[in-house]
């Protein structure tokens, strides 16, 4: 340049060119990221899954890859973090009403802006890379980040399933977000592992406590039955006290009076008998005396 008759491009021209280049690059990247499977590079088609790093894949491609990790040349590099189907979430995507299968050809037409197959169910914005989209790894629902921010909720706006902030995964994050997402993914894996361990532990302890519980419950049953019987006794006692027998003192006194009466009667009779006996004895004495006297007199 210079001295060759040409012109030196000014700085603003260079910047414009760079911007244009960047725009084209972004457009190509969008097509790659938002319209095609990150693994097979084929056009995205339901069922679509996403990984913890926010990449989009056709489920079939992931299945193929899991069966044979060499099925796609750079598969192990792209899906290094995918070890099983549990590492991906099947997305619940809202179909774009203005999309038709014939338009899918426009992916290869670089002069034409491709029509997105999916949209945000709330804002109806197309999922074409111009807007940020997120998915929830709890239910797989996909929506624009804008909808998520505008309707703050602890449950999914689409299906009402509850979620935590760490369940929100940005789809096709920016380069500078990737590191944080990788960290979040590691944290998630650790959390799942810890939850699994906790579940196993609680299951084991539950089994153990179930054993104790059953013996406890049998003891309890025994206790219950004894309590029941004692309760029965109490009830009977109560029932008895509901119909109280006459106070013992009364019985005693009545018996006493009765016995006293009988005793008096008996004593009276005995006295009569005694007096009679005495009299008869006296009489006999008298009689004998009489007899003696008579005998004496007769002598
Ligand atoms: Zn949902």
PDB file of C-alpha atoms and ligand atoms in Angstrom:
ATOM      1  CA  UNK A   1       0.000   0.000   0.000  1.00  0.00           C
ATOM      2  CA  UNK A   2       1.010   3.637  -0.290  1.00  0.00           C
ATOM      3  CA  UNK A   3       3.153   4.610  -3.378  1.00  0.00           C
ATOM      4  CA  UNK A   4       1.313   1.927  -5.410  1.00  0.00           C
ATOM      5  CA  UNK A   5      -1.453   4.283  -6.409  1.00  0.00           C
ATOM      6  CA  UNK A   6      -3.844   2.688  -4.027  1.00  0.00           C
ATOM      7  CA  UNK A   7      -5.333   4.307  -0.991  1.00  0.00           C
ATOM      8  CA  UNK A   8      -4.618   3.662   2.602  1.00  0.00           C
ATOM      9  CA  UNK A   9      -7.812   2.508   4.333  1.00  0.00           C
ATOM     10  CA  UNK A  10      -8.795   4.856   7.115  1.00  0.00           C
ATOM     11  CA  UNK A  11      -9.243   3.563  10.627  1.00  0.00           C
ATOM     12  CA  UNK A  12     -13.047   3.897  10.605  1.00  0.00           C
ATOM     13  CA  UNK A  13     -13.143   1.881   7.365  1.00  0.00           C
ATOM     14  CA  UNK A  14     -11.062  -0.844   9.002  1.00  0.00           C
ATOM     15  CA  UNK A  15     -13.359  -0.878  12.042  1.00  0.00           C
ATOM     16  CA  UNK A  16     -16.448  -1.067   9.800  1.00  0.00           C
ATOM     17  CA  UNK A  17     -14.921  -3.958   7.903  1.00  0.00           C
ATOM     18  CA  UNK A  18     -14.116  -5.704  11.133  1.00  0.00           C
ATOM     19  CA  UNK A  19     -17.665  -5.127  12.370  1.00  0.00           C
ATOM     20  CA  UNK A  20     -19.061  -6.522   9.129  1.00  0.00           C
ATOM     21  CA  UNK A  21     -16.786  -9.522   9.413  1.00  0.00           C
ATOM     22  CA  UNK A  22     -17.877 -10.021  13.011  1.00  0.00           C
ATOM     23  CA  UNK A  23     -21.531  -9.806  11.948  1.00  0.00           C
ATOM     24  CA  UNK A  24     -21.038 -12.479   9.296  1.00  0.00           C
ATOM     25  CA  UNK A  25     -19.141 -14.643  11.766  1.00  0.00           C
ATOM     26  CA  UNK A  26     -21.910 -14.255  14.346  1.00  0.00           C
ATOM     27  CA  UNK A  27     -24.518 -15.140  11.736  1.00  0.00           C
ATOM     28  CA  UNK A  28     -22.616 -18.311  10.859  1.00  0.00           C
ATOM     29  CA  UNK A  29     -22.104 -19.083  14.546  1.00  0.00           C
ATOM     30  CA  UNK A  30     -25.827 -18.568  15.181  1.00  0.00           C
ATOM     31  CA  UNK A  31     -26.671 -21.022  12.451  1.00  0.00           C
ATOM     32  CA  UNK A  32     -24.241 -23.464  13.925  1.00  0.00           C
ATOM     33  CA  UNK A  33     -25.325 -22.982  17.521  1.00  0.00           C
ATOM     34  CA  UNK A  34     -29.061 -22.382  17.304  1.00  0.00           C
ATOM     35  CA  UNK A  35     -30.112 -24.269  14.226  1.00  0.00           C
ATOM     36  CA  UNK A  36     -27.933 -27.365  14.228  1.00  0.00           C
ATOM     37  CA  UNK A  37     -26.947 -30.164  16.554  1.00  0.00           C
ATOM     38  CA  UNK A  38     -23.634 -29.421  18.290  1.00  0.00           C
ATOM     39  CA  UNK A  39     -22.589 -33.022  17.767  1.00  0.00           C
ATOM     40  CA  UNK A  40     -23.894 -34.173  14.377  1.00  0.00           C
ATOM     41  CA  UNK A  41     -24.078 -30.640  12.894  1.00  0.00           C
ATOM     42  CA  UNK A  42     -27.408 -31.669  11.336  1.00  0.00           C
ATOM     43  CA  UNK A  43     -30.422 -29.345  11.576  1.00  0.00           C
ATOM     44  CA  UNK A  44     -32.037 -29.441  15.005  1.00  0.00           C
ATOM     45  CA  UNK A  45     -35.200 -31.521  15.097  1.00  0.00           C
ATOM     46  CA  UNK A  46     -37.290 -32.691  18.042  1.00  0.00           C
ATOM     47  CA  UNK A  47     -36.540 -34.328  20.326  1.00  0.00           C
ATOM     48  CA  UNK A  48     -33.821 -31.828  21.159  1.00  0.00           C
ATOM     49  CA  UNK A  49     -31.684 -32.188  24.273  1.00  0.00           C
ATOM     50  CA  UNK A  50     -29.297 -29.802  26.028  1.00  0.00           C
ATOM     51  CA  UNK A  51     -26.315 -30.419  28.263  1.00  0.00           C
ATOM     52  CA  UNK A  52     -25.186 -28.594  31.391  1.00  0.00           C
ATOM     53  CA  UNK A  53     -23.067 -26.302  29.220  1.00  0.00           C
ATOM     54  CA  UNK A  54     -26.128 -25.114  27.285  1.00  0.00           C
ATOM     55  CA  UNK A  55     -25.297 -26.829  23.997  1.00  0.00           C
ATOM     56  CA  UNK A  56     -28.129 -28.113  21.825  1.00  0.00           C
ATOM     57  CA  UNK A  57     -28.163 -31.600  20.331  1.00  0.00           C
ATOM     58  CA  UNK A  58     -30.488 -33.911  18.523  1.00  0.00           C
ATOM     59  CA  UNK A  59     -31.318 -36.681  20.944  1.00  0.00           C
ATOM     60  CA  UNK A  60     -30.651 -39.322  18.285  1.00  0.00           C
ATOM     61  CA  UNK A  61     -27.092 -38.081  17.837  1.00  0.00           C
ATOM     62  CA  UNK A  62     -26.455 -38.259  21.593  1.00  0.00           C
ATOM     63  CA  UNK A  63     -27.833 -41.801  21.708  1.00  0.00           C
ATOM     64  CA  UNK A  64     -25.613 -42.770  18.814  1.00  0.00           C
ATOM     65  CA  UNK A  65     -22.629 -41.151  20.518  1.00  0.00           C
ATOM     66  CA  UNK A  66     -23.313 -42.918  23.825  1.00  0.00           C
ATOM     67  CA  UNK A  67     -23.390 -46.255  22.022  1.00  0.00           C
ATOM     68  CA  UNK A  68     -20.219 -45.470  20.149  1.00  0.00           C
ATOM     69  CA  UNK A  69     -18.126 -42.543  21.332  1.00  0.00           C
ATOM     70  CA  UNK A  70     -16.233 -42.520  18.046  1.00  0.00           C
ATOM     71  CA  UNK A  71     -19.420 -42.247  15.948  1.00  0.00           C
ATOM     72  CA  UNK A  72     -18.653 -38.551  15.426  1.00  0.00           C
ATOM     73  CA  UNK A  73     -15.055 -37.572  14.826  1.00  0.00           C
ATOM     74  CA  UNK A  74     -14.734 -34.850  17.432  1.00  0.00           C
ATOM     75  CA  UNK A  75     -17.601 -36.212  19.531  1.00  0.00           C
ATOM     76  CA  UNK A  76     -15.473 -37.037  22.564  1.00  0.00           C
ATOM     77  CA  UNK A  77     -14.100 -33.494  22.529  1.00  0.00           C
ATOM     78  CA  UNK A  78     -17.495 -31.811  22.241  1.00  0.00           C
ATOM     79  CA  UNK A  79     -19.405 -34.171  24.548  1.00  0.00           C
ATOM     80  CA  UNK A  80     -16.633 -35.021  26.964  1.00  0.00           C
ATOM     81  CA  UNK A  81     -18.940 -34.217  29.881  1.00  0.00           C
ATOM     82  CA  UNK A  82     -21.770 -36.449  28.618  1.00  0.00           C
ATOM     83  CA  UNK A  83     -21.407 -39.909  30.061  1.00  0.00           C
ATOM     84  CA  UNK A  84     -25.052 -40.997  29.979  1.00  0.00           C
ATOM     85  CA  UNK A  85     -28.511 -39.758  29.002  1.00  0.00           C
ATOM     86  CA  UNK A  86     -28.769 -38.372  32.554  1.00  0.00           C
ATOM     87  CA  UNK A  87     -26.237 -35.706  31.564  1.00  0.00           C
ATOM     88  CA  UNK A  88     -28.680 -34.197  29.064  1.00  0.00           C
ATOM     89  CA  UNK A  89     -32.202 -32.839  29.455  1.00  0.00           C
ATOM     90  CA  UNK A  90     -34.886 -33.297  26.821  1.00  0.00           C
ATOM     91  CA  UNK A  91     -36.116 -29.815  26.021  1.00  0.00           C
ATOM     92  CA  UNK A  92     -39.738 -28.741  25.956  1.00  0.00           C
ATOM     93  CA  UNK A  93     -39.580 -26.370  23.009  1.00  0.00           C
ATOM     94  CA  UNK A  94     -42.358 -24.132  21.782  1.00  0.00           C
ATOM     95  CA  UNK A  95     -42.732 -24.571  18.005  1.00  0.00           C
ATOM     96  CA  UNK A  96     -42.614 -21.408  15.983  1.00  0.00           C
ATOM     97  CA  UNK A  97     -46.024 -20.980  14.294  1.00  0.00           C
ATOM     98  CA  UNK A  98     -44.414 -19.179  11.367  1.00  0.00           C
ATOM     99  CA  UNK A  99     -41.964 -21.971  10.687  1.00  0.00           C
ATOM    100  CA  UNK A 100     -42.516 -24.500   7.952  1.00  0.00           C
ATOM    101  CA  UNK A 101     -40.383 -27.456   6.939  1.00  0.00           C
ATOM    102  CA  UNK A 102     -39.718 -25.930   3.498  1.00  0.00           C
ATOM    103  CA  UNK A 103     -38.007 -23.016   5.244  1.00  0.00           C
ATOM    104  CA  UNK A 104     -35.497 -25.325   6.878  1.00  0.00           C
ATOM    105  CA  UNK A 105     -33.630 -25.246   3.575  1.00  0.00           C
ATOM    106  CA  UNK A 106     -32.837 -21.587   4.226  1.00  0.00           C
ATOM    107  CA  UNK A 107     -30.164 -22.789   6.652  1.00  0.00           C
ATOM    108  CA  UNK A 108     -27.896 -23.338   3.698  1.00  0.00           C
ATOM    109  CA  UNK A 109     -28.912 -20.076   2.091  1.00  0.00           C
ATOM    110  CA  UNK A 110     -26.472 -17.647   3.650  1.00  0.00           C
ATOM    111  CA  UNK A 111     -28.123 -14.570   2.181  1.00  0.00           C
ATOM    112  CA  UNK A 112     -31.403 -15.327   3.869  1.00  0.00           C
ATOM    113  CA  UNK A 113     -32.043 -15.067   7.569  1.00  0.00           C
ATOM    114  CA  UNK A 114     -33.211 -18.508   8.671  1.00  0.00           C
ATOM    115  CA  UNK A 115     -36.591 -18.811  10.389  1.00  0.00           C
ATOM    116  CA  UNK A 116     -36.233 -20.326  13.825  1.00  0.00           C
ATOM    117  CA  UNK A 117     -38.010 -23.616  14.461  1.00  0.00           C
ATOM    118  CA  UNK A 118     -38.733 -22.641  18.078  1.00  0.00           C
ATOM    119  CA  UNK A 119     -39.871 -19.544  19.969  1.00  0.00           C
ATOM    120  CA  UNK A 120     -40.195 -18.351  23.551  1.00  0.00           C
ATOM    121  CA  UNK A 121     -43.633 -19.454  24.784  1.00  0.00           C
ATOM    122  CA  UNK A 122     -44.030 -16.147  26.675  1.00  0.00           C
ATOM    123  CA  UNK A 123     -42.522 -13.433  24.493  1.00  0.00           C
ATOM    124  CA  UNK A 124     -42.853 -15.356  21.192  1.00  0.00           C
ATOM    125  CA  UNK A 125     -39.313 -14.253  20.347  1.00  0.00           C
ATOM    126  CA  UNK A 126     -37.613 -16.560  17.907  1.00  0.00           C
ATOM    127  CA  UNK A 127     -34.847 -18.797  19.151  1.00  0.00           C
ATOM    128  CA  UNK A 128     -32.418 -17.702  16.466  1.00  0.00           C
ATOM    129  CA  UNK A 129     -29.436 -16.509  18.493  1.00  0.00           C
ATOM    130  CA  UNK A 130     -30.482 -12.857  18.581  1.00  0.00           C
ATOM    131  CA  UNK A 131     -31.954 -13.247  22.050  1.00  0.00           C
ATOM    132  CA  UNK A 132     -30.718 -15.060  25.056  1.00  0.00           C
ATOM    133  CA  UNK A 133     -32.595 -18.224  25.926  1.00  0.00           C
ATOM    134  CA  UNK A 134     -32.477 -20.413  29.005  1.00  0.00           C
ATOM    135  CA  UNK A 135     -33.808 -23.829  29.958  1.00  0.00           C
ATOM    136  CA  UNK A 136     -34.689 -25.350  33.291  1.00  0.00           C
ATOM    137  CA  UNK A 137     -32.925 -28.630  33.994  1.00  0.00           C
ATOM    138  CA  UNK A 138     -35.841 -29.629  36.234  1.00  0.00           C
ATOM    139  CA  UNK A 139     -38.545 -29.725  33.550  1.00  0.00           C
ATOM    140  CA  UNK A 140     -36.700 -28.952  30.308  1.00  0.00           C
ATOM    141  CA  UNK A 141     -38.886 -25.952  29.485  1.00  0.00           C
ATOM    142  CA  UNK A 142     -37.159 -23.383  27.277  1.00  0.00           C
ATOM    143  CA  UNK A 143     -37.899 -19.664  27.352  1.00  0.00           C
ATOM    144  CA  UNK A 144     -36.203 -16.366  26.642  1.00  0.00           C
ATOM    145  CA  UNK A 145     -34.119 -14.911  29.441  1.00  0.00           C
ATOM    146  CA  UNK A 146     -36.257 -11.792  29.186  1.00  0.00           C
ATOM    147  CA  UNK A 147     -39.431 -13.747  30.055  1.00  0.00           C
ATOM    148  CA  UNK A 148     -37.607 -15.344  32.962  1.00  0.00           C
ATOM    149  CA  UNK A 149     -36.503 -11.961  34.284  1.00  0.00           C
ATOM    150  CA  UNK A 150     -39.819 -10.216  33.731  1.00  0.00           C
ATOM    151  CA  UNK A 151     -41.859 -12.861  35.477  1.00  0.00           C
ATOM    152  CA  UNK A 152     -39.829 -13.689  38.569  1.00  0.00           C
ATOM    153  CA  UNK A 153     -41.120 -16.985  39.921  1.00  0.00           C
ATOM    154  CA  UNK A 154     -39.954 -19.979  41.897  1.00  0.00           C
ATOM    155  CA  UNK A 155     -41.987 -22.238  39.609  1.00  0.00           C
ATOM    156  CA  UNK A 156     -41.642 -22.727  35.857  1.00  0.00           C
ATOM    157  CA  UNK A 157     -43.779 -20.173  34.002  1.00  0.00           C
ATOM    158  CA  UNK A 158     -44.734 -22.806  31.474  1.00  0.00           C
ATOM    159  CA  UNK A 159     -45.348 -25.962  33.510  1.00  0.00           C
ATOM    160  CA  UNK A 160     -45.303 -24.629  37.131  1.00  0.00           C
ATOM    161  CA  UNK A 161     -42.677 -27.121  38.296  1.00  0.00           C
ATOM    162  CA  UNK A 162     -40.615 -25.566  41.123  1.00  0.00           C
ATOM    163  CA  UNK A 163     -36.946 -24.800  40.503  1.00  0.00           C
ATOM    164  CA  UNK A 164     -33.906 -23.168  42.118  1.00  0.00           C
ATOM    165  CA  UNK A 165     -31.676 -20.526  40.549  1.00  0.00           C
ATOM    166  CA  UNK A 166     -29.014 -23.168  39.816  1.00  0.00           C
ATOM    167  CA  UNK A 167     -31.540 -25.044  37.659  1.00  0.00           C
ATOM    168  CA  UNK A 168     -31.532 -22.194  35.121  1.00  0.00           C
ATOM    169  CA  UNK A 169     -29.070 -22.999  32.325  1.00  0.00           C
ATOM    170  CA  UNK A 170     -28.224 -20.454  29.648  1.00  0.00           C
ATOM    171  CA  UNK A 171     -28.418 -21.897  26.147  1.00  0.00           C
ATOM    172  CA  UNK A 172     -25.360 -21.298  23.979  1.00  0.00           C
ATOM    173  CA  UNK A 173     -23.617 -19.092  26.550  1.00  0.00           C
ATOM    174  CA  UNK A 174     -21.026 -16.478  25.613  1.00  0.00           C
ATOM    175  CA  UNK A 175     -17.392 -17.509  25.605  1.00  0.00           C
ATOM    176  CA  UNK A 176     -16.741 -15.672  28.877  1.00  0.00           C
ATOM    177  CA  UNK A 177     -19.687 -17.400  30.550  1.00  0.00           C
ATOM    178  CA  UNK A 178     -18.510 -20.870  29.699  1.00  0.00           C
ATOM    179  CA  UNK A 179     -15.991 -21.149  32.517  1.00  0.00           C
ATOM    180  CA  UNK A 180     -18.601 -20.301  35.137  1.00  0.00           C
ATOM    181  CA  UNK A 181     -20.955 -22.816  33.552  1.00  0.00           C
ATOM    182  CA  UNK A 182     -18.317 -25.524  33.611  1.00  0.00           C
ATOM    183  CA  UNK A 183     -17.854 -24.798  37.306  1.00  0.00           C
ATOM    184  CA  UNK A 184     -21.615 -24.885  37.845  1.00  0.00           C
ATOM    185  CA  UNK A 185     -21.769 -28.216  36.028  1.00  0.00           C
ATOM    186  CA  UNK A 186     -19.086 -29.672  38.301  1.00  0.00           C
ATOM    187  CA  UNK A 187     -20.998 -28.370  41.309  1.00  0.00           C
ATOM    188  CA  UNK A 188     -24.181 -29.927  39.994  1.00  0.00           C
ATOM    189  CA  UNK A 189     -22.483 -33.282  39.488  1.00  0.00           C
ATOM    190  CA  UNK A 190     -21.113 -33.106  43.036  1.00  0.00           C
ATOM    191  CA  UNK A 191     -24.556 -32.163  44.351  1.00  0.00           C
ATOM    192  CA  UNK A 192     -26.209 -35.085  42.556  1.00  0.00           C
ATOM    193  CA  UNK A 193     -23.553 -37.448  43.898  1.00  0.00           C
ATOM    194  CA  UNK A 194     -24.055 -36.116  47.431  1.00  0.00           C
ATOM    195  CA  UNK A 195     -27.841 -36.448  47.086  1.00  0.00           C
ATOM    196  CA  UNK A 196     -27.419 -40.025  45.872  1.00  0.00           C
ATOM    197  CA  UNK A 197     -25.192 -40.826  48.835  1.00  0.00           C
ATOM    198  CA  UNK A 198     -27.650 -39.154  51.200  1.00  0.00           C
ATOM    199  CA  UNK A 199     -30.516 -41.148  49.676  1.00  0.00           C
ATOM    200  CA  UNK A 200     -28.579 -44.387  50.056  1.00  0.00           C
ATOM    201  CA  UNK A 201     -27.708 -43.481  53.616  1.00  0.00           C
ATOM    202  CA  UNK A 202     -31.240 -42.532  54.549  1.00  0.00           C
ATOM    203  CA  UNK A 203     -32.529 -45.673  52.851  1.00  0.00           C
ATOM    204  CA  UNK A 204     -30.117 -47.806  54.844  1.00  0.00           C
ATOM    205  CA  UNK A 205     -30.899 -46.013  58.079  1.00  0.00           C
ATOM    206  CA  UNK A 206     -34.592 -46.267  57.275  1.00  0.00           C
ATOM    207  CA  UNK A 207     -34.230 -50.012  56.817  1.00  0.00           C
ATOM    208  CA  UNK A 208     -32.406 -50.173  60.118  1.00  0.00           C
ATOM    209  CA  UNK A 209     -34.903 -47.991  61.891  1.00  0.00           C
ATOM    210  CA  UNK A 210     -37.680 -49.980  60.256  1.00  0.00           C
ATOM    211  CA  UNK A 211     -36.300 -53.062  61.989  1.00  0.00           C
ATOM    212  CA  UNK A 212     -36.180 -51.176  65.273  1.00  0.00           C
ATOM    213  CA  UNK A 213     -39.519 -49.637  64.492  1.00  0.00           C
ATOM    214  CA  UNK A 214     -41.133 -53.021  63.924  1.00  0.00           C
ATOM    215  CA  UNK A 215     -39.812 -54.353  67.232  1.00  0.00           C
ATOM    216  CA  UNK A 216     -40.752 -51.055  68.808  1.00  0.00           C
ATOM    217  CA  UNK A 217     -44.188 -51.289  67.313  1.00  0.00           C
ATOM    218  CA  UNK A 218     -44.596 -54.824  68.554  1.00  0.00           C
ATOM    219  CA  UNK A 219     -43.539 -53.591  71.975  1.00  0.00           C
ATOM    220  CA  UNK A 220     -45.919 -50.759  71.508  1.00  0.00           C
ATOM    221  CA  UNK A 221     -48.614 -53.212  70.568  1.00  0.00           C
ATOM    222  CA  UNK A 222     -47.872 -55.113  73.768  1.00  0.00           C
ATOM    223  CA  UNK A 223     -47.940 -51.869  75.655  1.00  0.00           C
ATOM    224  CA  UNK A 224     -51.115 -50.945  73.933  1.00  0.00           C
ATOM    225  CA  UNK A 225     -52.740 -54.235  74.787  1.00  0.00           C
ATOM    226  CA  UNK A 226     -51.643 -53.956  78.407  1.00  0.00           C
ATOM    227  CA  UNK A 227     -52.799 -50.392  78.438  1.00  0.00           C
ATOM    228  CA  UNK A 228     -56.001 -51.549  76.853  1.00  0.00           C
ATOM    229  CA  UNK A 229     -56.543 -54.225  79.443  1.00  0.00           C
ATOM    230  CA  UNK A 230     -55.763 -51.803  82.221  1.00  0.00           C
ATOM    231  CA  UNK A 231     -58.096 -49.387  80.567  1.00  0.00           C
ATOM    232  CA  UNK A 232     -60.679 -52.162  80.438  1.00  0.00           C
ATOM    233  CA  UNK A 233     -60.143 -52.738  84.119  1.00  0.00           C
ATOM    234  CA  UNK A 234     -60.465 -49.075  84.767  1.00  0.00           C
ATOM    235  CA  UNK A 235     -63.627 -49.053  82.693  1.00  0.00           C
ATOM    236  CA  UNK A 236     -65.049 -51.969  84.588  1.00  0.00           C
ATOM    237  CA  UNK A 237     -64.089 -50.293  87.808  1.00  0.00           C
ATOM    238  CA  UNK A 238     -65.728 -47.130  86.626  1.00  0.00           C
ATOM    239  CA  UNK A 239     -68.797 -49.079  85.549  1.00  0.00           C
ATOM    240  CA  UNK A 240     -68.911 -50.712  88.947  1.00  0.00           C
ATOM    241  CA  UNK A 241     -68.564 -47.390  90.656  1.00  0.00           C
ATOM    242  CA  UNK A 242     -71.339 -46.151  88.464  1.00  0.00           C
ATOM    243  CA  UNK A 243     -73.593 -48.623  90.228  1.00  0.00           C
ATOM    244  CA  UNK A 244     -72.070 -48.494  93.692  1.00  0.00           C
ATOM    245  CA  UNK A 245     -72.692 -51.307  96.073  1.00  0.00           C
ATOM    246  CA  UNK A 246     -74.033 -50.019  99.402  1.00  0.00           C
ATOM    247  CA  UNK A 247     -71.298 -48.615 101.576  1.00  0.00           C
ATOM    248  CA  UNK A 248     -69.658 -51.363 103.617  1.00  0.00           C
ATOM    249  CA  UNK A 249     -70.344 -49.542 106.893  1.00  0.00           C
ATOM    250  CA  UNK A 250     -74.016 -49.686 106.112  1.00  0.00           C
ATOM    251  CA  UNK A 251     -73.826 -53.410 105.439  1.00  0.00           C
ATOM    252  CA  UNK A 252     -71.904 -53.973 108.630  1.00  0.00           C
ATOM    253  CA  UNK A 253     -74.325 -51.938 110.661  1.00  0.00           C
ATOM    254  CA  UNK A 254     -77.311 -53.645 109.090  1.00  0.00           C
ATOM    255  CA  UNK A 255     -75.714 -57.027 109.601  1.00  0.00           C
ATOM    256  CA  UNK A 256     -74.862 -55.903 113.086  1.00  0.00           C
ATOM    257  CA  UNK A 257     -78.348 -54.838 113.838  1.00  0.00           C
ATOM    258  CA  UNK A 258     -79.668 -58.036 112.343  1.00  0.00           C
ATOM    259  CA  UNK A 259     -77.212 -60.193 114.224  1.00  0.00           C
ATOM    260  CA  UNK A 260     -77.844 -58.175 117.348  1.00  0.00           C
ATOM    261  CA  UNK A 261     -81.545 -58.724 116.962  1.00  0.00           C
ATOM    262  CA  UNK A 262     -81.079 -62.443 116.413  1.00  0.00           C
ATOM    263  CA  UNK A 263     -78.610 -62.611 119.275  1.00  0.00           C
ATOM    264  CA  UNK A 264     -81.007 -60.765 121.509  1.00  0.00           C
ATOM    265  CA  UNK A 265     -83.771 -63.114 120.488  1.00  0.00           C
ATOM    266  CA  UNK A 266     -81.524 -66.116 121.088  1.00  0.00           C
ATOM    267  CA  UNK A 267     -80.381 -64.725 124.441  1.00  0.00           C
ATOM    268  CA  UNK A 268     -83.942 -64.083 125.394  1.00  0.00           C
ATOM    269  CA  UNK A 269     -84.926 -67.580 124.399  1.00  0.00           C
ATOM    270  CA  UNK A 270     -81.930 -68.968 126.260  1.00  0.00           C
ATOM    271  CA  UNK A 271     -82.849 -66.976 129.327  1.00  0.00           C
ATOM    272  CA  UNK A 272     -86.380 -68.256 129.123  1.00  0.00           C
ATOM    273  CA  UNK A 273     -85.084 -71.764 128.660  1.00  0.00           C
ATOM    274  CA  UNK A 274     -82.639 -71.298 131.506  1.00  0.00           C
ATOM    275  CA  UNK A 275     -85.314 -69.986 133.807  1.00  0.00           C
ATOM    276  CA  UNK A 276     -87.504 -72.831 132.776  1.00  0.00           C
ATOM    277  CA  UNK A 277     -84.655 -75.215 133.403  1.00  0.00           C
ATOM    278  CA  UNK A 278     -84.007 -73.619 136.723  1.00  0.00           C
ATOM    279  CA  UNK A 279     -87.608 -73.742 137.629  1.00  0.00           C
ATOM    280  CA  UNK A 280     -87.882 -77.312 136.562  1.00  0.00           C
ATOM    281  CA  UNK A 281     -84.748 -78.060 138.512  1.00  0.00           C
ATOM    282  CA  UNK A 282     -86.180 -76.280 141.492  1.00  0.00           C
ATOM    283  CA  UNK A 283     -89.378 -77.972 140.791  1.00  0.00           C
ATOM    284  CA  UNK A 284     -87.652 -81.291 140.670  1.00  0.00           C
ATOM    285  CA  UNK A 285     -85.830 -80.320 143.812  1.00  0.00           C
ATOM    286  CA  UNK A 286     -89.049 -79.434 145.267  1.00  0.00           C
ATOM    287  CA  UNK A 287     -90.486 -82.581 143.860  1.00  0.00           C
ATOM    288  CA  UNK A 288     -87.651 -84.622 145.219  1.00  0.00           C
ATOM    289  CA  UNK A 289     -88.070 -82.847 148.470  1.00  0.00           C
ATOM    290  CA  UNK A 290     -91.660 -83.600 148.256  1.00  0.00           C
ATOM    291  CA  UNK A 291     -90.790 -87.137 147.401  1.00  0.00           C
ATOM    292  CA  UNK A 292     -88.270 -87.147 150.253  1.00  0.00           C
ATOM    293  CA  UNK A 293     -90.767 -85.589 152.443  1.00  0.00           C
ATOM    294  CA  UNK A 294     -93.331 -88.064 151.310  1.00  0.00           C
ATOM    295  CA  UNK A 295     -90.843 -90.843 151.707  1.00  0.00           C
ATOM    296  CA  UNK A 296     -89.892 -89.522 155.135  1.00  0.00           C
ATOM    297  CA  UNK A 297     -93.469 -89.105 155.974  1.00  0.00           C
ATOM    298  CA  UNK A 298     -94.227 -92.501 154.677  1.00  0.00           C
ATOM    299  CA  UNK A 299     -91.507 -93.970 156.851  1.00  0.00           C
TER     300      UNK A 299
HETATM  301 ZN1  LIG B   1     -41.349 -26.239  32.952  1.00  0.00          ZN
END
